[in-house]
Short mmCIF file of C-alpha atoms and ligand atoms in Angstrom, two decimals:
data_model
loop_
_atom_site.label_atom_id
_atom_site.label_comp_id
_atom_site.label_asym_id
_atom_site.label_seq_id
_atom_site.Cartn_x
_atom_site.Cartn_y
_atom_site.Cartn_z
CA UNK O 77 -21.97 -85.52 -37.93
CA UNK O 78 -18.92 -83.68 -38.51
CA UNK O 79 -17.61 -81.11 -35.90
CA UNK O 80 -16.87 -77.88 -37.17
CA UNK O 81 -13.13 -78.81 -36.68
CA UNK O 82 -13.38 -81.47 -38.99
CA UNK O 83 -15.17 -79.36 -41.55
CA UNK O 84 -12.85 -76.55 -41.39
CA UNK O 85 -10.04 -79.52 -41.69
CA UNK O 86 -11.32 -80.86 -45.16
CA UNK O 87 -12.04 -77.55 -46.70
CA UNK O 88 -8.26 -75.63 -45.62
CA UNK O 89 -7.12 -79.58 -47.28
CA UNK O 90 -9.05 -78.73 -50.12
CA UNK O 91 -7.79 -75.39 -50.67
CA UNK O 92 -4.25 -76.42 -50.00
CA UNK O 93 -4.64 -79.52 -52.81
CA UNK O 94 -5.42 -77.17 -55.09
CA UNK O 95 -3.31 -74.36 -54.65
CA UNK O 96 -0.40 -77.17 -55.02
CA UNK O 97 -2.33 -78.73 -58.31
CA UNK O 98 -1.85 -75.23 -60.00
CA UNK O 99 1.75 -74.66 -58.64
CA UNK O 100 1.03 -71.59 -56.45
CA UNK O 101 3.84 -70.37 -54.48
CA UNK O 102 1.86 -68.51 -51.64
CA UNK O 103 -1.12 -70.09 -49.71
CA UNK O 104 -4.58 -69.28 -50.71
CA UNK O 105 -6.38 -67.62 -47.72
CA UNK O 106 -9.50 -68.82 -46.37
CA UNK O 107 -11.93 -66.22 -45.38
CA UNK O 108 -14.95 -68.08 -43.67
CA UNK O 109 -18.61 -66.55 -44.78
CA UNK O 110 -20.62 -65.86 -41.15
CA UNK O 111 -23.25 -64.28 -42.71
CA UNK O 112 -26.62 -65.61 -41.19
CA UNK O 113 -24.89 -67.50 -38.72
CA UNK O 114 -24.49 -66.72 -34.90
CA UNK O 115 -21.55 -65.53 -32.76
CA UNK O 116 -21.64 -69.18 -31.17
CA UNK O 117 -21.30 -70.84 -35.10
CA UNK O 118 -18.71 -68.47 -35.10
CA UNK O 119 -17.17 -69.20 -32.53
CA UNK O 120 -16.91 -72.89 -32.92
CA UNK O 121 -14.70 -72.35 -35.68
CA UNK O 122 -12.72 -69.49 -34.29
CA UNK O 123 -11.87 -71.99 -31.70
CA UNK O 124 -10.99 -74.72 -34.78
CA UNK O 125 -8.55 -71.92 -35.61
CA UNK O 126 -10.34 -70.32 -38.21
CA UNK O 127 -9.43 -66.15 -37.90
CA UNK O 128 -11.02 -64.44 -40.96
CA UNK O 129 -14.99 -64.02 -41.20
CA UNK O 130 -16.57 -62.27 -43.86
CA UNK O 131 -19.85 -60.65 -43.60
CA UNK O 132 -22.32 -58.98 -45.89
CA UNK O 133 -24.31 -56.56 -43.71
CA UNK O 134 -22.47 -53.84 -42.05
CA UNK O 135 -24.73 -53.98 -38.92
CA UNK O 136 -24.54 -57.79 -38.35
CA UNK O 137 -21.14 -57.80 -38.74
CA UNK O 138 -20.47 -55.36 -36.48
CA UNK O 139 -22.67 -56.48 -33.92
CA UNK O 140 -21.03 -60.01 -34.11
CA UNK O 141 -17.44 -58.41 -34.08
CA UNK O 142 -18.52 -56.28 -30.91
CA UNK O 143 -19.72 -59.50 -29.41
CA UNK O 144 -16.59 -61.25 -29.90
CA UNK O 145 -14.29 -59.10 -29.58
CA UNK O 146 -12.12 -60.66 -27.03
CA UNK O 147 -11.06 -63.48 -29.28
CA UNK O 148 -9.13 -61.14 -31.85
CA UNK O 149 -10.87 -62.39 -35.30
CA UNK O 150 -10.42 -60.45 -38.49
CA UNK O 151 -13.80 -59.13 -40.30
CA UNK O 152 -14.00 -58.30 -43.77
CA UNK O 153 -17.54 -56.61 -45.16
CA UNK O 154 -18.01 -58.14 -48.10
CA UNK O 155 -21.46 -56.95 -49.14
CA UNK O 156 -22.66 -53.70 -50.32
CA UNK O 157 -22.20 -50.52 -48.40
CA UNK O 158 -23.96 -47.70 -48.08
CA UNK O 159 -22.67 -44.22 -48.04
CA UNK O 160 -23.98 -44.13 -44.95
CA UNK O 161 -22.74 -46.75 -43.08
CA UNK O 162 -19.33 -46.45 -43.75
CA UNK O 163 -18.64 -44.39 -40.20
CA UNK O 164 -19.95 -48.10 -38.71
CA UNK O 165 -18.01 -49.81 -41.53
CA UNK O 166 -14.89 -48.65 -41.22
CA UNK O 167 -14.99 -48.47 -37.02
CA UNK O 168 -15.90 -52.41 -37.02
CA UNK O 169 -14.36 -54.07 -39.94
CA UNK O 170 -10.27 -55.06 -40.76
CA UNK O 171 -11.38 -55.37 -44.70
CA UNK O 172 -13.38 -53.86 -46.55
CA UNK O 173 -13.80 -56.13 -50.16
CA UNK O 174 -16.44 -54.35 -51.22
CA UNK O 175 -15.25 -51.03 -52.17
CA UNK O 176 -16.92 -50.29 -55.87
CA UNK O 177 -17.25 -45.91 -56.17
CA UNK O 178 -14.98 -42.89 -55.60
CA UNK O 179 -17.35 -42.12 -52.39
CA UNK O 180 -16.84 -44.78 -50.57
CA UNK O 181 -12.89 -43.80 -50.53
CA UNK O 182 -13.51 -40.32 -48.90
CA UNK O 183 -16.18 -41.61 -46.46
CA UNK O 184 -13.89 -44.72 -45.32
CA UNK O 185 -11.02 -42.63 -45.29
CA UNK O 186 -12.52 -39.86 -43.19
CA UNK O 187 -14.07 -42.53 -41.04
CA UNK O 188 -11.38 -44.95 -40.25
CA UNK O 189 -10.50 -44.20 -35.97
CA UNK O 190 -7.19 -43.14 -34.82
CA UNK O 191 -5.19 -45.32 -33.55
CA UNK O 192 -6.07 -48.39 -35.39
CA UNK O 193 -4.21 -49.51 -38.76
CA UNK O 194 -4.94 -48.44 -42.42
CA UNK O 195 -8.54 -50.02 -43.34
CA UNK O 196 -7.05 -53.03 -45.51
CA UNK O 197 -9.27 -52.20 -49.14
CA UNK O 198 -10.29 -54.58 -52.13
CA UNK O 199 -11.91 -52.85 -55.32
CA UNK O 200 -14.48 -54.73 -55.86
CA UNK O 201 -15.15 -55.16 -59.78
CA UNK O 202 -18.28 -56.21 -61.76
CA UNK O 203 -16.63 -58.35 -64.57
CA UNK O 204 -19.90 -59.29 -66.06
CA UNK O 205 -21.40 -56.40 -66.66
CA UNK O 206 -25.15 -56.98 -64.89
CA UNK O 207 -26.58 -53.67 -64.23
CA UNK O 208 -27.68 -55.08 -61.16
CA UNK O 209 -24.92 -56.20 -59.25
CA UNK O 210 -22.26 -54.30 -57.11
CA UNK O 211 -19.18 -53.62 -58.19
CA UNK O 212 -17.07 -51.10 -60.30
CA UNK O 213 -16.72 -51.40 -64.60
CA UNK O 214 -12.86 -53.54 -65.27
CA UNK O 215 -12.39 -49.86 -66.86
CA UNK O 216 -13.13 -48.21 -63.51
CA UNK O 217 -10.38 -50.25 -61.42
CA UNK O 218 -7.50 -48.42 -62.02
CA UNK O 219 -8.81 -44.76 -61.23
CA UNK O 220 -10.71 -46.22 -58.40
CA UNK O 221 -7.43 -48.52 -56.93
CA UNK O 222 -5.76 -45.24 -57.30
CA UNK O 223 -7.67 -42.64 -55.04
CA UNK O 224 -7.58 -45.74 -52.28
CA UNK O 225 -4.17 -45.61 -52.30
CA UNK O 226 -3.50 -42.60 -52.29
CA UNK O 227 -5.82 -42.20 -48.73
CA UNK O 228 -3.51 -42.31 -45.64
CA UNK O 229 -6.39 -44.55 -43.66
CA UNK O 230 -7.07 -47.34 -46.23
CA UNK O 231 -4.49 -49.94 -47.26
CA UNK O 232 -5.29 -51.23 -50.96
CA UNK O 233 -4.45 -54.59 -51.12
CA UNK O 234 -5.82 -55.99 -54.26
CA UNK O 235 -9.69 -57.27 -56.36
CA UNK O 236 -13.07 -58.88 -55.17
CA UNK O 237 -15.42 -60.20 -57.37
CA UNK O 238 -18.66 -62.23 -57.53
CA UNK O 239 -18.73 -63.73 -61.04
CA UNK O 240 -22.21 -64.98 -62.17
CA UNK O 241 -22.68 -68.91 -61.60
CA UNK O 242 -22.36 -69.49 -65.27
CA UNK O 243 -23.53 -73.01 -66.16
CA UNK O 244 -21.18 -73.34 -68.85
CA UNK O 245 -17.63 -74.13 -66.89
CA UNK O 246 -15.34 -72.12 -69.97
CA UNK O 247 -17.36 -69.25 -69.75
CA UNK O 248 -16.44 -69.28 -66.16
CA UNK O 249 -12.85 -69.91 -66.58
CA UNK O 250 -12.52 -67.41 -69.40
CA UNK O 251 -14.07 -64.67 -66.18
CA UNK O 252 -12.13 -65.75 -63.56
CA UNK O 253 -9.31 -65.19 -66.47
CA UNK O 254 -10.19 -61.74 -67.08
CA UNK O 255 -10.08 -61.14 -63.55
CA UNK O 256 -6.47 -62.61 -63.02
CA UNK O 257 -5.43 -60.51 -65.81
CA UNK O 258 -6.84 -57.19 -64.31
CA UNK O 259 -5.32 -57.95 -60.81
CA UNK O 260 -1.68 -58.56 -61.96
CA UNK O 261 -2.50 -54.82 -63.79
CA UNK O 262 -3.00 -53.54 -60.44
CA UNK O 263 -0.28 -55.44 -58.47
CA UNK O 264 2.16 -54.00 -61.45
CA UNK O 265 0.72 -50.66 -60.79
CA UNK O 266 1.19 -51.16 -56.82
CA UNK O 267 3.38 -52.79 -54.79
CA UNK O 268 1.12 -53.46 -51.62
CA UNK O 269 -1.36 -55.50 -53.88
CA UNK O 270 -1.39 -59.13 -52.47
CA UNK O 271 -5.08 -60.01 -52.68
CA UNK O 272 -7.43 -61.59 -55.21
CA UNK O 273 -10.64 -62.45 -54.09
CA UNK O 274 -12.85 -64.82 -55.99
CA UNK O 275 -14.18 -68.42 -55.11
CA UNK O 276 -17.02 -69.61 -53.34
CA UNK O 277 -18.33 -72.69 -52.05
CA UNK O 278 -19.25 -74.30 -55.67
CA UNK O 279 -16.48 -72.73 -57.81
CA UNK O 280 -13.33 -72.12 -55.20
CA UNK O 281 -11.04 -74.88 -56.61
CA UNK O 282 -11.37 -73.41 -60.08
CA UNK O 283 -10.87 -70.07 -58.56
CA UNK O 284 -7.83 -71.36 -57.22
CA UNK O 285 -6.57 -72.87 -60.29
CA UNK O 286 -7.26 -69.38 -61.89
CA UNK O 287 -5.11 -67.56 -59.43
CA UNK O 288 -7.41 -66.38 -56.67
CA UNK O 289 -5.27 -65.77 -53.40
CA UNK O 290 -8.10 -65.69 -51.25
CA UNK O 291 -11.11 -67.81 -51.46
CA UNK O 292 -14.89 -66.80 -49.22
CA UNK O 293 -16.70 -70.07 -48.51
CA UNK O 294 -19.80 -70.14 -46.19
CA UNK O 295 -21.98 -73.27 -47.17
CA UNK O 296 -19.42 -75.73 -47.36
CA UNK O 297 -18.03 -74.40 -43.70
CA UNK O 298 -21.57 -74.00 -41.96
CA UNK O 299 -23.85 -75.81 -43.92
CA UNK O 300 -27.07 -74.82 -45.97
CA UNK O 301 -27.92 -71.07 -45.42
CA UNK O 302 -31.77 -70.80 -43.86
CA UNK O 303 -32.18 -68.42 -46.28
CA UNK O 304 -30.15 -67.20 -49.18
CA UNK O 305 -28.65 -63.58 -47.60
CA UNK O 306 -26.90 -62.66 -50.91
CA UNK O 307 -28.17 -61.10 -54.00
C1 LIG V 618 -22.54 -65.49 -49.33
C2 LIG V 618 -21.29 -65.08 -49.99
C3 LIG V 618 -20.20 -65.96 -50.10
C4 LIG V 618 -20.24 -67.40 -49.64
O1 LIG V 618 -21.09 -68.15 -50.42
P1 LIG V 618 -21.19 -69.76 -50.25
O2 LIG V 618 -21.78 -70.20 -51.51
O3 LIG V 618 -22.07 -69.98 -49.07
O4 LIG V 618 -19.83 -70.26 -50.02
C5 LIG V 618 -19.03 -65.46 -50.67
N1 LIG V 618 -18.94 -64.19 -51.12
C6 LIG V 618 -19.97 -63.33 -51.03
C7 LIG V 618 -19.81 -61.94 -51.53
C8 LIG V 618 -21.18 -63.75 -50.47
O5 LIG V 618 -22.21 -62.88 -50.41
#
């Protein structure tokens, strides 16, 4: 069996082959999924010298990021929040990806402690239009990107977006397209944009190819989830 070294190895060689491949100038971020897994899965890999972990529930997150605390890892929430939880949101978290309605700015804003830096803040945007998923309308971004940078505790640094596992590989190009095209909008429109989130375990090359800048991989770090935690 592989270690999680080795694992981590092929994938960040992975990434890096094809952020080369499509002639990217910056390097494409890994952010590793935790979701489902423990603080010792996690920290297996922190110790491989993986530093970003993404979760999707605010409380399981921030219970893990509590835990291991001492080894100064950087967690993104990149499922749904809740009104509600963004007090525990924004005390536990470095990102936030998932930021998709105007209260979510005020709450996170108000919320962030003193003392630490700006909340770092991706708009997340719903490019396929399924009434049931998370995520803001393309025509939404702009207002949206606006009132989170114009809060003095959140950073905005960029897009997040889930794009449906469409069978047919143009229709997913022509998405991750669209998505490309609405973040270099928003990096025109401000300067501190850096980010572009897309790219999972089964579709993170293409992502790359497409321009993400930051790709969010569980199953191909960890293995097979017990039980699927998203959606
Ligand atoms: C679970 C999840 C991922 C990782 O998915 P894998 O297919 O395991 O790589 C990425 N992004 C979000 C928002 C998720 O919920």
């Amino acid at each position: 069996m592989e270690t999680p070294e080795q694992t981590l190895r092929g994938v960040l060689q992975t990434i890096e082959n094809a952020a080369k491949l499509a002639g990217r100038p910056r390097a494409v971020r890994l952010l590793a999924v935790s979701k489902t897994r423990t603080a010792g899965e996690v920290r297996a890999l922190a110790a491989a010298g993986q530093r970003a972990f993404g979760e999707n529930y605010v409380r399981e997150g921030a219970d893990k990021a509590a835990e291991l605390a001492a080894l100064g890892l950087e967690w993104h929430l990149i499922g749904h929040l809740q009104s509600n939880k963004c007090r525990e949101a924004a005390g536990a978290f470095d990102w936030v990806q998932s930021l998709d309605r105007p209260k979510l700015v005020a709450g996170l804003d108000r919320a962030r402690p003193a003392g630490r830096p700006p909340l770092n803040v991706l708009v997340q945007v719903n490019v396929d239009g399924e009434a049931s998923k998370s995520g803001c309308a393309p025509e939404d971004v702009g207002a949206l990107a606006g009132l989170v940078a114009g809060a003095s505790n959140l950073r905005l640094r960029g897009l997040m977006a889930i794009p449906e596992p469409h069978p047919d590989p143009a229709r997913r190009r022509a998405t991750l397209r669209r998505l490309r095209a609405l973040f270099d909008q928003l990096a025109a429109d401000h300067p501190g944009v850096d980010t572009l989130s897309m790219g999972m375990s089964d579709d993170f090359e293409l992502a790359i190819a497409e321009g993400a800048t930051m790709v969010r991989i569980g199953t191909a770090l960890f293995g097979p989830r017990p039980t699927p935690a998203h959606d």
